[in-house]
Coordinates of C-alpha atoms and ligand atoms in Angstrom, one line a residue:
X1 CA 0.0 0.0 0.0
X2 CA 1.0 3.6 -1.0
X3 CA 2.0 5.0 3.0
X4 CA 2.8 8.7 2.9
X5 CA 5.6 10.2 5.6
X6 CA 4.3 13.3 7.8
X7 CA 6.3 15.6 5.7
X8 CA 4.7 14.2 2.1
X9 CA 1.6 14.4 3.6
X10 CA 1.9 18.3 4.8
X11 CA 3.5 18.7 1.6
X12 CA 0.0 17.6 -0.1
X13 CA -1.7 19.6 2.6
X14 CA 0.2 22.5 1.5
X15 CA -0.6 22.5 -2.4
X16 CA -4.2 21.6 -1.9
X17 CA -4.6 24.8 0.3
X18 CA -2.3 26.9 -2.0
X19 CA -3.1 25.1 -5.5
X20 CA -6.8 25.0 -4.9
X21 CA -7.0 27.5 -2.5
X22 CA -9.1 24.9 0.4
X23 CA -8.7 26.9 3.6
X24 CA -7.4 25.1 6.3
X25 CA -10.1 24.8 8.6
X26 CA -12.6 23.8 6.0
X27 CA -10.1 20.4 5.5
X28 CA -10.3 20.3 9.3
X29 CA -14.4 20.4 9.5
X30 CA -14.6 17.7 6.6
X31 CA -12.1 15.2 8.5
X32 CA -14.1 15.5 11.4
X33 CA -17.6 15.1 9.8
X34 CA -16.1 12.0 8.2
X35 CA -14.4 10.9 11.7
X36 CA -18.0 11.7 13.1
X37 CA -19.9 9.4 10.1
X38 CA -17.4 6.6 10.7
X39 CA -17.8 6.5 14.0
X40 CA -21.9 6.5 13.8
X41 CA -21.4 3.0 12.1
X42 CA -21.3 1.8 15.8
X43 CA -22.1 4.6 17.9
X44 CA -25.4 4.6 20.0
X45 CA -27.5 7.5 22.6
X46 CA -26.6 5.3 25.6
X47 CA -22.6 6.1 25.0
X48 CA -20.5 8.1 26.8
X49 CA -18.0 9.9 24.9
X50 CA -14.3 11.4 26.0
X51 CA -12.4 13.9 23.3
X52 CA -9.1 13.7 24.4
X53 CA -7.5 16.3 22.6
X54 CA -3.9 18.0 21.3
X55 CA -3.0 21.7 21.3
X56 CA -2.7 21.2 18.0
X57 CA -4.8 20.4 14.3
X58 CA -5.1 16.9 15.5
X59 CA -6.6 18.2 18.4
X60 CA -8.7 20.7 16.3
X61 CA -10.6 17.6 14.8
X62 CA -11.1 16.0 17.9
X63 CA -13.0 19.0 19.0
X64 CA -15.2 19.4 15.9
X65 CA -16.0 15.4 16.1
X66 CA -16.9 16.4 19.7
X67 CA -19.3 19.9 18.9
X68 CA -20.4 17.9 16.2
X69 CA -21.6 14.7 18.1
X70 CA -22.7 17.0 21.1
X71 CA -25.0 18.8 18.5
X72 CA -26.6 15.3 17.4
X73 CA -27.5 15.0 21.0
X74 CA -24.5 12.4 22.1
X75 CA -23.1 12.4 25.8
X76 CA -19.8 13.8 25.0
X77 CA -17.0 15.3 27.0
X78 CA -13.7 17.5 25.9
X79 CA -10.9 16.9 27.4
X80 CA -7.7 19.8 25.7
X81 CA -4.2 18.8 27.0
X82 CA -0.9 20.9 26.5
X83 CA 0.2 24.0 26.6
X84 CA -2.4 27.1 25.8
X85 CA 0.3 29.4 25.0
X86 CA 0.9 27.0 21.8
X87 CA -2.6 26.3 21.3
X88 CA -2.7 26.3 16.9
X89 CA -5.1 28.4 15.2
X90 CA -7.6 26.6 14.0
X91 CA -7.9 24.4 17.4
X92 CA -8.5 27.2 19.5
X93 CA -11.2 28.4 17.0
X94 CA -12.7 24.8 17.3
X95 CA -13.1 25.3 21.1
X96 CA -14.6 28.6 20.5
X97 CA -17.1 26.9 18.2
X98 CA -17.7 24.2 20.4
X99 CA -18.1 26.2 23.5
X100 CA -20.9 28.6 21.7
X101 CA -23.0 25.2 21.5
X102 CA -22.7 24.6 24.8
X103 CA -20.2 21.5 24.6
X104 CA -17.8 21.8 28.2
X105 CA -14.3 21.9 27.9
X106 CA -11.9 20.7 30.5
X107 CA -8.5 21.1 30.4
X108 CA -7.0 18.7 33.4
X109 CA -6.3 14.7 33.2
X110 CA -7.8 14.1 36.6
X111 CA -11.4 15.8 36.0
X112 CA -12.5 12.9 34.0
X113 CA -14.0 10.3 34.8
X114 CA -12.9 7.5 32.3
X115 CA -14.3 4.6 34.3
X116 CA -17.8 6.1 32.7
X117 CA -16.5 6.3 29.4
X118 CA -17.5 4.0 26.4
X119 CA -15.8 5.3 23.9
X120 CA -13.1 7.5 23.5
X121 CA -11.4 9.8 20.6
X122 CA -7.7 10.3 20.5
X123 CA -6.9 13.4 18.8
X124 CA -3.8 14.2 21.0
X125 CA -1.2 14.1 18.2
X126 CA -1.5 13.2 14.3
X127 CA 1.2 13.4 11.7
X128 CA 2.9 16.2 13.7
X129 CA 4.3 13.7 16.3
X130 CA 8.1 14.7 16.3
X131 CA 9.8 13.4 19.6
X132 CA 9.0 10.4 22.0
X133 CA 5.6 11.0 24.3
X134 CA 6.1 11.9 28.0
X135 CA 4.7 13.9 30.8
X136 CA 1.0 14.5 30.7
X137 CA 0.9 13.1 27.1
X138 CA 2.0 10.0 28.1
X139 CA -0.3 10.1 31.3
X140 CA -3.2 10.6 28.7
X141 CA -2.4 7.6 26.5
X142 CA -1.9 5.3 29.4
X143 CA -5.1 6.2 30.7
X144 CA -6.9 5.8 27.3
X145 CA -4.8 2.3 27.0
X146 CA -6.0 1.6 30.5
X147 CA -9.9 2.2 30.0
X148 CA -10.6 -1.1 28.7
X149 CA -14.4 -0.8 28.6
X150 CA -14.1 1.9 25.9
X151 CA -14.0 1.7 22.1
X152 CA -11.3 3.5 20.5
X153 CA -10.9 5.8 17.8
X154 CA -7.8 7.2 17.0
X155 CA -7.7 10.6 14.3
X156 CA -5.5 10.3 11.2
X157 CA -3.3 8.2 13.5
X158 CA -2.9 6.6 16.9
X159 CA -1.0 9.0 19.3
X160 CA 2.0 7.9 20.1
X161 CA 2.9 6.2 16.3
X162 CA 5.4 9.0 14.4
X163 CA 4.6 9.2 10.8
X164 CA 8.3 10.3 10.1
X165 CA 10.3 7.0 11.4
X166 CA 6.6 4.7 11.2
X167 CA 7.6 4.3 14.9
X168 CA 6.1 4.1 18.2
X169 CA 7.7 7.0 20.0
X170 CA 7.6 5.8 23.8
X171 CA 4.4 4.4 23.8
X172 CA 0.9 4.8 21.6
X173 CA -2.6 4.9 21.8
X174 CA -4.0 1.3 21.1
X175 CA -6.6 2.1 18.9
X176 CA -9.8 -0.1 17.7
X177 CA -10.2 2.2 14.7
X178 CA -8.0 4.8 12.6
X179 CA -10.0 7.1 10.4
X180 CA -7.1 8.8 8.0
X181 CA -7.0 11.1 5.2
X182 CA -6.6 10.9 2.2
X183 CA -3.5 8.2 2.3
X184 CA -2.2 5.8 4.3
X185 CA 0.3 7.2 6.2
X186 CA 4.2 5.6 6.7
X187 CA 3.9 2.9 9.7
X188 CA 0.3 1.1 8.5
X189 CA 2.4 -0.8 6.4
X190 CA 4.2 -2.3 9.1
X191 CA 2.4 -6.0 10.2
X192 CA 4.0 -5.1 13.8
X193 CA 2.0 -1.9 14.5
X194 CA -1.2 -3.5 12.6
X195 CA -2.9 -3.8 16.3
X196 CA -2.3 -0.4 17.7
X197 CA -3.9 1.1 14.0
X198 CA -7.2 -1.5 14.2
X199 CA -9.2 -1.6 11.5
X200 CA -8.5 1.8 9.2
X201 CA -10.4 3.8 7.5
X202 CA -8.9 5.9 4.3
X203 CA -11.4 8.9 3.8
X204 CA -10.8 10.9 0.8
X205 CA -12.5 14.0 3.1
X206 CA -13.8 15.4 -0.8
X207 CA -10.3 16.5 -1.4
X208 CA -7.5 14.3 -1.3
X209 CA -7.5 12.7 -5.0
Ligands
LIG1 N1 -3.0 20.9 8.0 C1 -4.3 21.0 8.0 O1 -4.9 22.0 7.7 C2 -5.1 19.8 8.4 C3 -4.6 19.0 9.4 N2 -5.3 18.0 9.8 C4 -5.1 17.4 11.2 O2 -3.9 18.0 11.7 C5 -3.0 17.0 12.1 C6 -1.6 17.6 12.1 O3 -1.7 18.8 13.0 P1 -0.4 19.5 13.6 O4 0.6 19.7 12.5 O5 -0.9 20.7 14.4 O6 0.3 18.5 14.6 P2 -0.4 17.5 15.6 O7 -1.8 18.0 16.0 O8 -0.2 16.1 15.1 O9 0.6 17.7 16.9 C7 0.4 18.9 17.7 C8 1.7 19.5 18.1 O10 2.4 18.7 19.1 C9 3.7 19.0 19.1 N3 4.5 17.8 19.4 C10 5.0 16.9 18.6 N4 5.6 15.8 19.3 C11 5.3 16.1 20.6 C12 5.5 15.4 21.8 N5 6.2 14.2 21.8 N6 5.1 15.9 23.0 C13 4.4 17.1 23.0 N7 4.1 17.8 21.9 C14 4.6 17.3 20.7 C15 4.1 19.6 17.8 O11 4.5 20.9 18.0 C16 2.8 19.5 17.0 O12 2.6 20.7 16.3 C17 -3.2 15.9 11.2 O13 -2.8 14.7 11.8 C18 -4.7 15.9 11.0 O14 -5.4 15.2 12.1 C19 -6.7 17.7 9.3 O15 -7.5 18.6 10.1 C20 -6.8 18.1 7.9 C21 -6.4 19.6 7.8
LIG2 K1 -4.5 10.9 17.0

């Protein structure tokens, strides 16, 4: 299979929003609606939903899948780790957006409660995963590795997996499903990391030809 690195895949990025002129956050809000339709496949009312989300555009999805499931009327909850002060763009737009429909944002580890939650996002890091996890990071994916009763979905890829070497990085999200864009990206090739990905999911997001 055709497995794009992080930097051919920003490189795409790039020429789609310079090329074709796609703004950024309108690739963002169709990622997330086609996180948010794969997700549906096994979704129900009764589930409790955790965003754990990145300061970053990986983050940025996991908040729009989480405004955008809140708005459907699903029990979600929004969990934001890192560092305000390096917050991107377009993510701290999508917790302005999500916050003016009444979705609650929390910003600490400890205030969830993960022994309610059934199923849980990780949008912590995608393709900009650049040095080995640790500190709170590496809290989070424990914790999501430890909540056994919850389904997993990992954004474009599991946190934890680098899309530069197509190695773990200290440790990784174990993920029952990766929804990615437009490519496979470098590491899903790999028959080792094949059970941290579970089953994936290439969506095209109405842009990535
Ligand atoms: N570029 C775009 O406009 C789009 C990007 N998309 C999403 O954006 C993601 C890429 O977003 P970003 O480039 O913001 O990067 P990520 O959101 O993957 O990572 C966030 C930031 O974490 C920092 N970081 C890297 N390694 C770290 C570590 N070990 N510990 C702590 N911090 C670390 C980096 O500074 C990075 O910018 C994609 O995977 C995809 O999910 C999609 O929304 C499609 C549109
Ligand atoms: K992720």
């Amino acid at each position: 299979m055709k497995a794009l690195t992080a930097e051919e895949m920003y490189e795409y990025e790039k020429s789609i929003m310079t090329d074709k002129s796609v703004p950024s956050i309108v690739l963002m809000e169709c990622a997330a609606r086609a996180t948010a339709k794969q997700m549906k496949q096994t979704l129900s009312q009764n589930d409790r939903i955790t965003i754990v989300a990145g300061g970053g555009n990986n983050g940025g999805d996991g908040l729009a899948v989480g405004r955008i499931l809140h708005n459907e009327g699903f029990q979600v909850e929004i969990l934001v780790l890192g560092n305000p002060d390096h917050y991107s763009e377009q993510n701290q737009l999508q917790q302005k957006i999500a916050k003016s429909y009444g979705a609650v944002i929390k910003t600490s580890l400890e205030k969830i409660d993960f022994t309610k939650t059934t199923v849980i996002v990780d949008a912590l890091f995608g393709i900009g995963l650049s040095r080995a996890v640790k500190g709170v990071p590496l809290q989070a994916i424990e914790k999501i590795n430890a909540t056994k009763q919850a389904r997993v979905y990992a954004i474009d890829v599991p946190s934890g997996i680098s899309c530069i070497e197509g190695e773990i990085l200290g440790n990784c999200v174990m993920a029952d499903e990766t929804i990615t864009f437009g490519f496979y990206k470098h590491g899903m090739e790999k028959e080792k990391l094949k059970s941290s990905f579970g089953h994936i999911t290439v969506d095209d997001i109405g842009f990535y030809y």
